[in-house]
XYZ file of C-alpha atoms in Angstrom:
152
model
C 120.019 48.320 102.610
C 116.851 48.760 104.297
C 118.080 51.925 106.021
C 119.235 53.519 102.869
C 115.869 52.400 101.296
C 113.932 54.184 104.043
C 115.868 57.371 103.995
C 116.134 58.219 100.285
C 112.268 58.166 100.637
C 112.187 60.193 103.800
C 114.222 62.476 101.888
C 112.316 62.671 98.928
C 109.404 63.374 101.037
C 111.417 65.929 103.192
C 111.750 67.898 99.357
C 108.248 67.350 97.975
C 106.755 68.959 101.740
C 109.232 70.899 101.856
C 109.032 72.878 98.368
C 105.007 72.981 99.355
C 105.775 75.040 101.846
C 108.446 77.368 100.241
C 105.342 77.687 97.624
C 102.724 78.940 100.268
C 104.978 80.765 102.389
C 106.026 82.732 99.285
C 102.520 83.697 98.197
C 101.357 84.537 101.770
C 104.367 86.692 101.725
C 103.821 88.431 98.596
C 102.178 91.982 98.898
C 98.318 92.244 99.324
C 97.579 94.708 96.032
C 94.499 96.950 96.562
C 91.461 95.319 94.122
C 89.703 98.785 94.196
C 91.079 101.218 91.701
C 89.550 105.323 92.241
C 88.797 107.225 89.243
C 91.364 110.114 89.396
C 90.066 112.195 86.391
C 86.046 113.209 86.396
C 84.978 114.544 82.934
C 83.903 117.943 82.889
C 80.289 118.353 83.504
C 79.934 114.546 85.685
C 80.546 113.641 88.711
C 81.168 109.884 90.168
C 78.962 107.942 92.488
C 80.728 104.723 93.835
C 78.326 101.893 94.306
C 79.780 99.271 96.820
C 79.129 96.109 99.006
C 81.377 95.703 101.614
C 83.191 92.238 101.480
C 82.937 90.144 104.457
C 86.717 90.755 105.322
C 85.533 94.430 106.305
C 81.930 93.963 107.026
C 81.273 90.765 109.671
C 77.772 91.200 109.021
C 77.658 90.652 105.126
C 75.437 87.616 103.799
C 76.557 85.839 100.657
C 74.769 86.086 97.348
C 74.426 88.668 95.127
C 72.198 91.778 95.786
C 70.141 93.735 93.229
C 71.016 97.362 92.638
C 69.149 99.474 90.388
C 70.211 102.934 88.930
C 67.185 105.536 88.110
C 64.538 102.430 88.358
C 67.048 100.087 85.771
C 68.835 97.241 87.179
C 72.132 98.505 87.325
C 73.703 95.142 88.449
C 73.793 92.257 90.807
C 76.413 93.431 93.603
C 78.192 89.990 94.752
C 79.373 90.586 98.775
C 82.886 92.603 97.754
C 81.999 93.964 94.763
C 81.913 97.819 93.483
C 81.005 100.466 90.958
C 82.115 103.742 89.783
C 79.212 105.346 88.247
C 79.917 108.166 85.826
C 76.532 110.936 86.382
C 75.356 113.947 85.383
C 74.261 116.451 88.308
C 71.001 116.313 89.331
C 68.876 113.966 91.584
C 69.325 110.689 90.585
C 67.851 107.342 92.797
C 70.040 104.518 93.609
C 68.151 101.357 94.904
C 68.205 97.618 95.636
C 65.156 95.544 96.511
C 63.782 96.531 99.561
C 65.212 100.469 99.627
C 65.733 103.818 97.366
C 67.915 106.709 97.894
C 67.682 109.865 96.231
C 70.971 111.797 96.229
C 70.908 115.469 94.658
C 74.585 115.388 92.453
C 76.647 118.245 92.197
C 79.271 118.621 89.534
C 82.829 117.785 89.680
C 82.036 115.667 93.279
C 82.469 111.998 94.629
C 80.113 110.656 96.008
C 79.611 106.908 98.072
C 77.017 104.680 98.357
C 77.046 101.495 100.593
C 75.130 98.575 100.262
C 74.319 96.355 103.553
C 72.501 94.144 104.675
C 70.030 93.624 108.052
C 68.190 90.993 109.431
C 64.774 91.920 111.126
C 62.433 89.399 110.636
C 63.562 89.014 107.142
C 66.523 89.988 104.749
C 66.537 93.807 104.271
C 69.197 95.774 101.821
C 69.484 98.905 102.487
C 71.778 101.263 100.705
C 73.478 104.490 102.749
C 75.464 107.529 102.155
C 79.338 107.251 103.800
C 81.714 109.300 104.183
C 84.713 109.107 101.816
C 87.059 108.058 104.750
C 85.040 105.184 106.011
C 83.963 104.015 101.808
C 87.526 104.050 101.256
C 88.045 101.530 104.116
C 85.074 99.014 102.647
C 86.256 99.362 99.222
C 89.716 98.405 99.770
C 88.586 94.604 99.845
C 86.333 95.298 96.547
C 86.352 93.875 93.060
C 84.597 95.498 89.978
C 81.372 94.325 89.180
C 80.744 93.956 85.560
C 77.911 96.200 84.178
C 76.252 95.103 80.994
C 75.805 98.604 78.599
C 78.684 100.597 80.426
């Protein structure tokens, strides 16, 4: 009696472990979806600016917290570490910054344009914010989320 006692709970145990990992081999076999979504249609007249912060995944070097990014001296938004933002412009110069740098970029119509946020340690935290090429931005921004912009 003992014995039967000892395996019907060995085999109850054998099914709760076991459906565990049915559960999390399942979702770690699912397909990975891409978080970043491009804008395939520009309006007429605009042109889109893409506003990112490489997540950690892509970027070794990324700090966590949120980093300020302004647009045309307004806060745009806090920028978490894998987070991103298509930015509908008109042409012209326009000046994308976060706390410690600003970049004017002259804006053509019709164009894409990508902006990367980073971070470097000197003696203290610096952001800096680059221009990249669409074929590297589209490698950070794989990993990205939206960030939610209050106004747009």
């Amino acid at each position: 009696m003992r014995t039967c006692r000892s395996n019907w709970r060995r085999s109850i145990l054998e099914v709760v472990i076991g459906g565990l990992l049915a559960v999390c081999v399942s979702s770690c076999a699912s397909p990975v979806t891409t978080l970043f979504e491009e804008v395939l249609a520009i309006p007429d007249g605009k042109s889109i600016v893409y506003i990112y912060r490489p997540s950690e995944v892509t970027e070794p070097t990324s700090l966590p917290g949120a980093t300020k990014v302004s647009y045309n001296g307004e806060t745009l938004a806090w920028f978490p570490t894998g987070g991103y933002y298509p930015l509908l412009v008109e042409p012209g110069v326009i000046e994308v910054g976060t706390t410690f740098d600003t970049l004017k970029v002259n804006i053509r119509p019709g164009e894409k344009y990508f902006l990367r946020v980073r971070e470097m340690v000197e003696h203290r935290l610096v952001n800096y914010i680059s221009p990249v090429l669409p074929e590297e931005a589209m490698r950070g921004l794989m990993d990205c989320r939206l960030v939610q912009v209050e106004g747009r």
